[in-house]
Each structure stands twice: as C-alpha cells, then as structure tokens.
CSV table of C-alpha atoms and ligand atoms in Angstrom, one decimal:
chain,number,residue,atom,x,y,z
A,1383,MET,CA,-31.5,59.2,241.1
A,1384,GLY,CA,-31.0,56.7,238.2
A,1385,GLU,CA,-32.2,53.9,240.3
A,1386,ARG,CA,-35.2,56.0,241.1
A,1387,LEU,CA,-36.0,56.8,237.3
A,1388,LYS,CA,-35.7,53.0,236.4
A,1389,ASP,CA,-38.5,52.2,239.3
A,1390,ILE,CA,-40.8,54.7,237.6
A,1391,HIS,CA,-40.1,53.3,234.1
A,1392,LEU,CA,-40.9,50.0,235.0
A,1393,SER,CA,-44.2,50.8,236.9
A,1394,LYS,CA,-45.3,52.8,234.1
A,1395,SER,CA,-44.5,49.8,231.4
A,1396,SER,CA,-46.8,47.4,233.7
A,1397,VAL,CA,-49.6,49.4,233.7
A,1398,THR,CA,-49.5,49.8,229.9
A,1399,ASP,CA,-49.1,45.8,229.7
A,1400,ARG,CA,-52.2,45.4,231.4
A,1401,VAL,CA,-54.4,47.6,229.5
A,1402,ARG,CA,-53.1,46.8,226.1
A,1403,THR,CA,-55.7,44.2,226.3
A,1404,VAL,CA,-58.6,46.6,226.2
A,1405,ASN,CA,-57.5,48.4,223.1
A,1406,ILE,CA,-60.6,49.6,221.2
A,1407,GLN,CA,-60.9,47.7,217.8
A,1408,THR,CA,-64.4,48.7,217.4
A,1409,ALA,CA,-67.0,51.3,218.6
A,1410,HIS,CA,-70.1,52.6,217.4
A,1411,CYS,CA,-72.6,55.3,217.2
A,1412,PRO,CA,-75.8,54.2,219.0
A,1413,ASN,CA,-77.2,54.3,215.2
A,1414,GLY,CA,-74.7,51.4,214.5
A,1415,CYS,CA,-72.3,53.6,212.2
A,1416,ASP,CA,-68.6,52.7,212.6
A,1417,LEU,CA,-66.7,55.2,214.4
A,1418,MET,CA,-63.1,53.4,214.0
A,1419,CYS,CA,-60.8,55.6,211.5
A,1420,GLU,CA,-58.5,53.7,209.2
A,1421,ASP,CA,-56.8,56.9,208.0
A,1422,ILE,CA,-55.8,58.1,211.0
A,1423,LYS,CA,-53.6,56.0,212.9
A,1424,ILE,CA,-52.7,56.4,216.8
A,1425,HIS,CA,-49.7,53.9,217.7
A,1426,ASP,CA,-50.4,52.1,214.4
A,1427,LEU,CA,-53.8,51.4,215.8
A,1428,ASN,CA,-57.0,52.8,214.1
A,1429,SER,CA,-58.1,55.9,215.8
A,1430,ILE,CA,-61.9,56.4,216.8
A,1431,CYS,CA,-63.3,59.3,215.1
A,1432,VAL,CA,-66.1,61.5,216.3
A,1433,LYS,CA,-67.2,64.9,215.9
A,1434,ILE,CA,-66.6,67.4,218.3
A,1435,HIS,CA,-68.8,70.3,219.2
A,1436,TYR,CA,-67.3,73.3,221.5
A,1437,LYS,CA,-69.4,76.7,221.2
A,1438,ASP,CA,-69.7,77.2,217.4
A,1439,GLN,CA,-66.8,75.3,216.4
A,1440,GLU,CA,-66.7,71.6,215.3
A,1441,GLY,CA,-64.4,69.5,213.7
A,1442,LEU,CA,-63.1,65.9,213.9
A,1443,LEU,CA,-61.4,64.6,217.2
A,1444,HIS,CA,-59.2,61.0,216.8
A,1445,ILE,CA,-59.6,59.5,220.1
A,1446,ASP,CA,-56.5,57.0,221.1
A,1447,PRO,CA,-57.9,53.7,221.0
A,1448,GLU,CA,-55.1,52.4,223.7
A,1449,PHE,CA,-56.3,52.9,227.1
A,1450,GLY,CA,-53.7,54.5,229.4
A,1451,SER,CA,-52.3,56.8,226.6
A,1452,TYR,CA,-54.0,60.1,225.4
A,1453,GLU,CA,-52.6,60.8,222.1
A,1454,HIS,CA,-55.8,62.4,220.8
A,1455,ILE,CA,-55.9,64.4,217.7
A,1456,SER,CA,-58.3,67.0,217.8
A,1457,GLU,CA,-58.8,69.7,214.8
A,1458,VAL,CA,-60.7,72.1,217.1
A,1459,ALA,CA,-58.6,73.5,220.6
A,1460,ILE,CA,-60.3,73.0,223.5
A,1461,PRO,CA,-59.3,75.0,226.6
A,1462,ASP,CA,-58.9,73.0,230.0
A,1463,GLY,CA,-62.4,72.9,232.0
A,1464,GLU,CA,-64.5,73.7,228.8
A,1465,VAL,CA,-67.4,71.2,228.1
A,1466,VAL,CA,-67.8,70.0,224.5
A,1467,ARG,CA,-70.2,67.5,223.0
A,1468,PHE,CA,-69.5,64.7,220.6
A,1469,SER,CA,-71.6,63.4,217.9
A,1470,CYS,CA,-71.3,60.8,215.1
A,1471,PRO,CA,-69.8,62.0,212.1
A,1472,HIS,CA,-71.5,59.8,209.8
A,1473,CYS,CA,-75.1,60.2,211.2
A,1474,GLY,CA,-74.9,63.0,213.2
A,1475,VAL,CA,-76.5,61.5,216.2
A,1476,SER,CA,-75.5,62.9,219.8
A,1477,LEU,CA,-73.2,60.6,221.7
A,1478,VAL,CA,-73.9,62.6,224.8
A,1479,ASP,CA,-75.6,60.1,227.4
A,1480,GLU,CA,-78.3,62.0,228.8
A,1481,SER,CA,-79.1,59.5,231.7
A,1482,GLU,CA,-75.7,59.9,233.3
A,1483,THR,CA,-73.2,62.7,234.3
A,1484,CYS,CA,-69.4,62.5,235.5
A,1485,ARG,CA,-69.1,61.6,239.0
A,1486,THR,CA,-66.4,63.7,239.7
A,1487,CYS,CA,-67.6,67.3,237.9
A,1488,SER,CA,-71.3,66.6,237.2
A,1489,ALA,CA,-70.4,67.5,233.5
A,1490,PRO,CA,-72.3,65.6,230.5
A,1491,VAL,CA,-70.8,62.4,229.4
A,1492,PHE,CA,-70.5,60.6,226.3
A,1493,THR,CA,-71.1,57.0,225.3
A,1494,MET,CA,-69.9,54.5,222.6
A,1495,ILE,CA,-71.0,51.4,221.6
A,1496,LEU,CA,-68.4,48.5,221.9
A,1497,PRO,CA,-70.2,45.7,219.9
A,1498,ASN,CA,-70.3,42.6,221.9
A,1499,GLU,CA,-68.0,44.0,224.6
A,1500,GLY,CA,-69.9,46.9,226.4
A,1501,GLU,CA,-69.5,50.6,226.1
A,1502,VAL,CA,-67.1,53.0,226.9
A,1503,SER,CA,-68.2,56.2,228.4
A,1504,GLY,CA,-66.2,59.3,229.8
A,1505,CYS,CA,-66.4,63.0,230.9
A,1506,LEU,CA,-66.9,65.4,228.1
A,1507,ARG,CA,-64.9,68.2,229.9
A,1508,LYS,CA,-61.7,68.8,229.0
A,1509,GLY,CA,-59.1,67.8,231.9
A,1510,CYS,CA,-61.7,66.1,233.9
A,1511,PHE,CA,-60.1,62.7,233.2
A,1512,ASP,CA,-62.9,60.8,234.5
A,1513,HIS,CA,-63.6,57.9,231.9
A,1514,THR,CA,-65.3,54.4,232.4
A,1515,LEU,CA,-64.9,51.5,230.7
A,1516,LYS,CA,-67.4,49.3,230.9
A,1517,ILE,CA,-66.7,45.9,229.3
A,1518,GLU,CA,-69.1,43.2,229.0
A,1519,SER,CA,-67.4,40.6,227.1
A,1520,PHE,CA,-66.0,37.5,228.9
A,1521,GLU,CA,-62.4,37.6,227.5
A,1522,VAL,CA,-61.7,40.5,229.6
A,1523,LEU,CA,-64.0,39.5,232.8
A,1524,GLN,CA,-60.7,39.3,234.5
A,1525,LEU,CA,-59.8,42.8,234.0
A,1526,ARG,CA,-63.1,44.0,235.3
A,1527,ILE,CA,-62.9,41.5,238.5
A,1528,ASP,CA,-59.3,43.4,239.2
A,1529,GLU,CA,-60.3,46.9,238.8
A,1530,ASP,CA,-64.1,46.9,238.3
A,1531,PHE,CA,-63.5,49.6,235.7
A,1532,VAL,CA,-60.9,51.2,233.8
A,1533,LYS,CA,-60.1,54.9,234.0
A,1534,VAL,CA,-59.4,56.3,230.9
A,1535,ILE,CA,-58.1,60.0,230.2
A,1536,MET,CA,-59.1,61.7,227.0
B,2984,ZN,ZN1,-73.7,57.3,213.4
B,2985,ZN,ZN1,-65.9,65.1,234.8
C-alpha cells in the first residue's frame, strides 16, 4: 500500500515539473490591458484576473497561473455544468472567442493573449476541463512538440 502511494506521488510531481515551465507571467485582453494581478497571489505567483459573469451575477475570478494546478479564486460560486462569460476587468471587452467552441462540449471558449508567446483558451463551462494552451514562443517549442497542446483545468 505504501509503495503504491509513493508511485502516485512521483508521477504527479513529474507532471508538475514539466508544466512548471509554462506558468503564465503575462496575459493581456484583446485591447492590451494587463490581466496579471499582484495583489492576489496563487503559489506565490501573480494570478490572472478576469471578470466572471454568470446569469445576473458578476465578480472577479483569479485564475491560477500555474498549469496543472487549479486553485482559482472566484467571487461568484458557479455550479458545475453552468456556462459563464469572462470579460476584461479593466476595459470590459469580452474575452469570449466567437470563432471557436469547446471541442468536448460545444460551449463558448475564452481566449487571452500571452504577449510574444501565443494565447491560452479554455472552455467556459464549469467542470468541462477542456483547456488549451497555444504557445508560439521558441523557448517552449519543445513542449509543443511533446504534447501538441497542454490541457488545463480551470
Ligand atoms: Zn482590457
Ligand atoms: Zn467544454
């Protein structure tokens, strides 16, 4: 039993080591507003702050910038399976990507710009877990070759 637990722990940490290279350090809305938040840190990293809209409620959502980790902080409680919208907390522009839908559940997706690196997009349905990081920068090209894309749970 002890042996088994140890194996699980090791495989988990190897995944974390691999994805740690793609922590998001900069993220912009389509209008160029900086979405990083220094006031709320997750794993000692600046969180990514977006405005979350659900029915008639809205609030701030601080997204965990570490891929493979899901410790997001939301001001609005969202039931699993519900679809939300994201907007820029600074200029109000919608972060919903009208040109794409989730490959898993067909819900709308959001996109954020990662300057000089690419973009990150993800499903807006709570609990869907289909999130894709599209990286364009050379430093992380290796990662793209290895996995094509990185799935992220939000
Ligand atoms: Zn903005
Ligand atoms: Zn989905």
